[in-house]
mmCIF file with all atom_site columns, C-alpha atoms in Angstrom:
data_model
loop_
_atom_site.group_PDB
_atom_site.id
_atom_site.type_symbol
_atom_site.label_atom_id
_atom_site.label_alt_id
_atom_site.label_comp_id
_atom_site.label_asym_id
_atom_site.label_entity_id
_atom_site.label_seq_id
_atom_site.pdbx_PDB_ins_code
_atom_site.Cartn_x
_atom_site.Cartn_y
_atom_site.Cartn_z
_atom_site.occupancy
_atom_site.B_iso_or_equiv
_atom_site.pdbx_formal_charge
_atom_site.auth_seq_id
_atom_site.auth_comp_id
_atom_site.auth_asym_id
_atom_site.auth_atom_id
_atom_site.pdbx_PDB_model_num
ATOM 1  C CA . MET Q 1 1  ? 0.039   -0.028 0.046  1.00 74.00 ? 1  MET Q CA 1
ATOM 2  C CA . CYS Q 1 2  ? 1.459   3.372  -0.995 1.00 85.00 ? 2  CYS Q CA 1
ATOM 3  C CA . LYS Q 1 3  ? 1.260   6.602  0.800  1.00 88.00 ? 3  LYS Q CA 1
ATOM 4  C CA . HIS Q 1 4  ? -1.138  8.041  -1.930 1.00 89.00 ? 4  HIS Q CA 1
ATOM 5  C CA . MET Q 1 5  ? -3.824  5.455  -1.173 1.00 91.00 ? 5  MET Q CA 1
ATOM 6  C CA . ILE Q 1 6  ? -3.612  5.974  2.553  1.00 89.00 ? 6  ILE Q CA 1
ATOM 7  C CA . ALA Q 1 7  ? -3.949  9.768  2.058  1.00 89.00 ? 7  ALA Q CA 1
ATOM 8  C CA . LEU Q 1 8  ? -6.883  9.244  -0.250 1.00 91.00 ? 8  LEU Q CA 1
ATOM 9  C CA . TYR Q 1 9  ? -8.397  6.974  2.398  1.00 90.00 ? 9  TYR Q CA 1
ATOM 10 C CA . PHE Q 1 10 ? -7.919  9.553  5.032  1.00 90.00 ? 10 PHE Q CA 1
ATOM 11 C CA . THR Q 1 11 ? -9.339  12.213 2.833  1.00 92.00 ? 11 THR Q CA 1
ATOM 12 C CA . ALA Q 1 12 ? -12.389 10.072 2.088  1.00 93.00 ? 12 ALA Q CA 1
ATOM 13 C CA . GLU Q 1 13 ? -12.824 9.028  5.776  1.00 92.00 ? 13 GLU Q CA 1
ATOM 14 C CA . PRO Q 1 14 ? -11.679 11.819 7.926  1.00 91.00 ? 14 PRO Q CA 1
ATOM 15 C CA . GLU Q 1 15 ? -13.092 10.203 11.071 1.00 94.00 ? 15 GLU Q CA 1
ATOM 16 C CA . ALA Q 1 16 ? -10.700 7.119  10.388 1.00 94.00 ? 16 ALA Q CA 1
ATOM 17 C CA . ALA Q 1 17 ? -7.775  9.525  10.256 1.00 93.00 ? 17 ALA Q CA 1
ATOM 18 C CA . GLU Q 1 18 ? -8.838  11.062 13.755 1.00 95.00 ? 18 GLU Q CA 1
ATOM 19 C CA . ASN Q 1 19 ? -9.307  7.591  15.122 1.00 96.00 ? 19 ASN Q CA 1
ATOM 20 C CA . PHE Q 1 20 ? -5.887  6.568  13.716 1.00 95.00 ? 20 PHE Q CA 1
ATOM 21 C CA . LEU Q 1 21 ? -4.147  9.649  15.253 1.00 95.00 ? 21 LEU Q CA 1
ATOM 22 C CA . LYS Q 1 22 ? -5.829  9.128  18.566 1.00 97.00 ? 22 LYS Q CA 1
ATOM 23 C CA . GLU Q 1 23 ? -4.467  5.494  18.639 1.00 97.00 ? 23 GLU Q CA 1
ATOM 24 C CA . VAL Q 1 24 ? -1.098  6.702  17.917 1.00 97.00 ? 24 VAL Q CA 1
ATOM 25 C CA . GLU Q 1 25 ? -1.071  9.133  20.551 1.00 97.00 ? 25 GLU Q CA 1
ATOM 26 C CA . GLU Q 1 26 ? -2.435  6.686  23.208 1.00 98.00 ? 26 GLU Q CA 1
ATOM 27 C CA . TRP Q 1 27 ? 0.292   4.238  22.143 1.00 98.00 ? 27 TRP Q CA 1
ATOM 28 C CA . GLU Q 1 28 ? 2.861   6.968  22.403 1.00 98.00 ? 28 GLU Q CA 1
ATOM 29 C CA . ALA Q 1 29 ? 1.610   7.833  26.041 1.00 98.00 ? 29 ALA Q CA 1
ATOM 30 C CA . GLU Q 1 30 ? 1.821   4.243  26.825 1.00 98.00 ? 30 GLU Q CA 1
ATOM 31 C CA . GLU Q 1 31 ? 5.298   3.700  25.673 1.00 98.00 ? 31 GLU Q CA 1
ATOM 32 C CA . GLU Q 1 32 ? 6.513   6.840  27.497 1.00 98.00 ? 32 GLU Q CA 1
ATOM 33 C CA . GLU Q 1 33 ? 4.858   5.169  30.745 1.00 98.00 ? 33 GLU Q CA 1
ATOM 34 C CA . ARG Q 1 34 ? 6.556   2.029  30.088 1.00 98.00 ? 34 ARG Q CA 1
ATOM 35 C CA . GLU Q 1 35 ? 9.844   3.772  29.683 1.00 97.00 ? 35 GLU Q CA 1
ATOM 36 C CA . ARG Q 1 36 ? 9.404   5.651  32.880 1.00 98.00 ? 36 ARG Q CA 1
ATOM 37 C CA . GLN Q 1 37 ? 8.626   2.547  34.910 1.00 98.00 ? 37 GLN Q CA 1
ATOM 38 C CA . HIS Q 1 38 ? 11.424  0.673  33.309 1.00 98.00 ? 38 HIS Q CA 1
ATOM 39 C CA . TYR Q 1 39 ? 13.825  3.367  34.322 1.00 97.00 ? 39 TYR Q CA 1
ATOM 40 C CA . LYS Q 1 40 ? 12.329  3.563  37.840 1.00 98.00 ? 40 LYS Q CA 1
ATOM 41 C CA . LYS Q 1 41 ? 12.828  -0.213 38.247 1.00 97.00 ? 41 LYS Q CA 1
ATOM 42 C CA . ARG Q 1 42 ? 16.403  0.127  37.005 1.00 94.00 ? 42 ARG Q CA 1
ATOM 43 C CA . ARG Q 1 43 ? 17.018  2.921  39.559 1.00 95.00 ? 43 ARG Q CA 1
ATOM 44 C CA . ARG Q 1 44 ? 15.500  0.864  42.398 1.00 96.00 ? 44 ARG Q CA 1
ATOM 45 C CA . TYR Q 1 45 ? 17.922  -1.934 41.483 1.00 93.00 ? 45 TYR Q CA 1
ATOM 46 C CA . VAL Q 1 46 ? 21.045  0.114  41.219 1.00 93.00 ? 46 VAL Q CA 1
ATOM 47 C CA . ASN Q 1 47 ? 20.288  1.778  44.597 1.00 94.00 ? 47 ASN Q CA 1
ATOM 48 C CA . SER Q 1 48 ? 19.964  -1.627 46.204 1.00 95.00 ? 48 SER Q CA 1
ATOM 49 C CA . LEU Q 1 49 ? 23.592  -2.679 45.202 1.00 94.00 ? 49 LEU Q CA 1
ATOM 50 C CA . TYR Q 1 50 ? 26.581  -2.252 47.355 1.00 96.00 ? 50 TYR Q CA 1
ATOM 51 C CA . LYS Q 1 51 ? 29.572  -0.149 46.232 1.00 96.00 ? 51 LYS Q CA 1
ATOM 52 C CA . ARG Q 1 52 ? 31.480  -3.443 45.319 1.00 97.00 ? 52 ARG Q CA 1
ATOM 53 C CA . GLU Q 1 53 ? 28.668  -4.717 43.297 1.00 95.00 ? 53 GLU Q CA 1
ATOM 54 C CA . LEU Q 1 54 ? 28.247  -1.425 41.507 1.00 95.00 ? 54 LEU Q CA 1
ATOM 55 C CA . GLN Q 1 55 ? 31.977  -1.296 40.549 1.00 96.00 ? 55 GLN Q CA 1
ATOM 56 C CA . LYS Q 1 56 ? 31.756  -4.966 39.228 1.00 96.00 ? 56 LYS Q CA 1
ATOM 57 C CA . GLN Q 1 57 ? 28.662  -3.974 37.222 1.00 94.00 ? 57 GLN Q CA 1
ATOM 58 C CA . LEU Q 1 58 ? 30.217  -0.828 35.900 1.00 94.00 ? 58 LEU Q CA 1
ATOM 59 C CA . LEU Q 1 59 ? 33.423  -2.783 34.751 1.00 95.00 ? 59 LEU Q CA 1
ATOM 60 C CA . ASN Q 1 60 ? 31.502  -5.323 32.982 1.00 95.00 ? 60 ASN Q CA 1
ATOM 61 C CA . ALA Q 1 61 ? 29.263  -2.596 31.183 1.00 92.00 ? 61 ALA Q CA 1
ATOM 62 C CA . MET Q 1 62 ? 32.655  -1.010 30.060 1.00 91.00 ? 62 MET Q CA 1
ATOM 63 C CA . VAL Q 1 63 ? 34.082  -4.123 28.868 1.00 93.00 ? 63 VAL Q CA 1
ATOM 64 C CA . GLN Q 1 64 ? 30.965  -4.821 26.929 1.00 92.00 ? 64 GLN Q CA 1
ATOM 65 C CA . LEU Q 1 65 ? 30.866  -1.448 25.433 1.00 91.00 ? 65 LEU Q CA 1
ATOM 66 C CA . GLU Q 1 66 ? 34.576  -1.826 24.519 1.00 90.00 ? 66 GLU Q CA 1
ATOM 67 C CA . GLU Q 1 67 ? 34.061  -5.039 22.806 1.00 90.00 ? 67 GLU Q CA 1
ATOM 68 C CA . ARG Q 1 68 ? 31.120  -3.490 20.663 1.00 89.00 ? 68 ARG Q CA 1
ATOM 69 C CA . GLY Q 1 69 ? 33.158  -0.537 19.751 1.00 85.00 ? 69 GLY Q CA 1
ATOM 70 C CA . ASP Q 1 70 ? 30.960  1.911  21.728 1.00 72.00 ? 70 ASP Q CA 1
ATOM 71 C CA . TYR Q 1 71 ? 33.655  2.702  24.090 1.00 63.00 ? 71 TYR Q CA 1
ATOM 72 C CA . TRP Q 1 72 ? 33.936  6.499  24.874 1.00 60.00 ? 72 TRP Q CA 1
#
């Protein structure tokens, strides 16, 4: 399906375009909330670690980044 057909459909059915945009906005809001919850969960996990564990996790992350070529 090409973009011209979609544009024609939404022009002929403006209510369908509104519904589609509403669904996209809802999905984006849900995705943002999932990301916030994920970050919150990560933060709780990190805050629960002892200094030694944090150092070990940091070193492992740095090694992984270096191996992937994403090293700073």
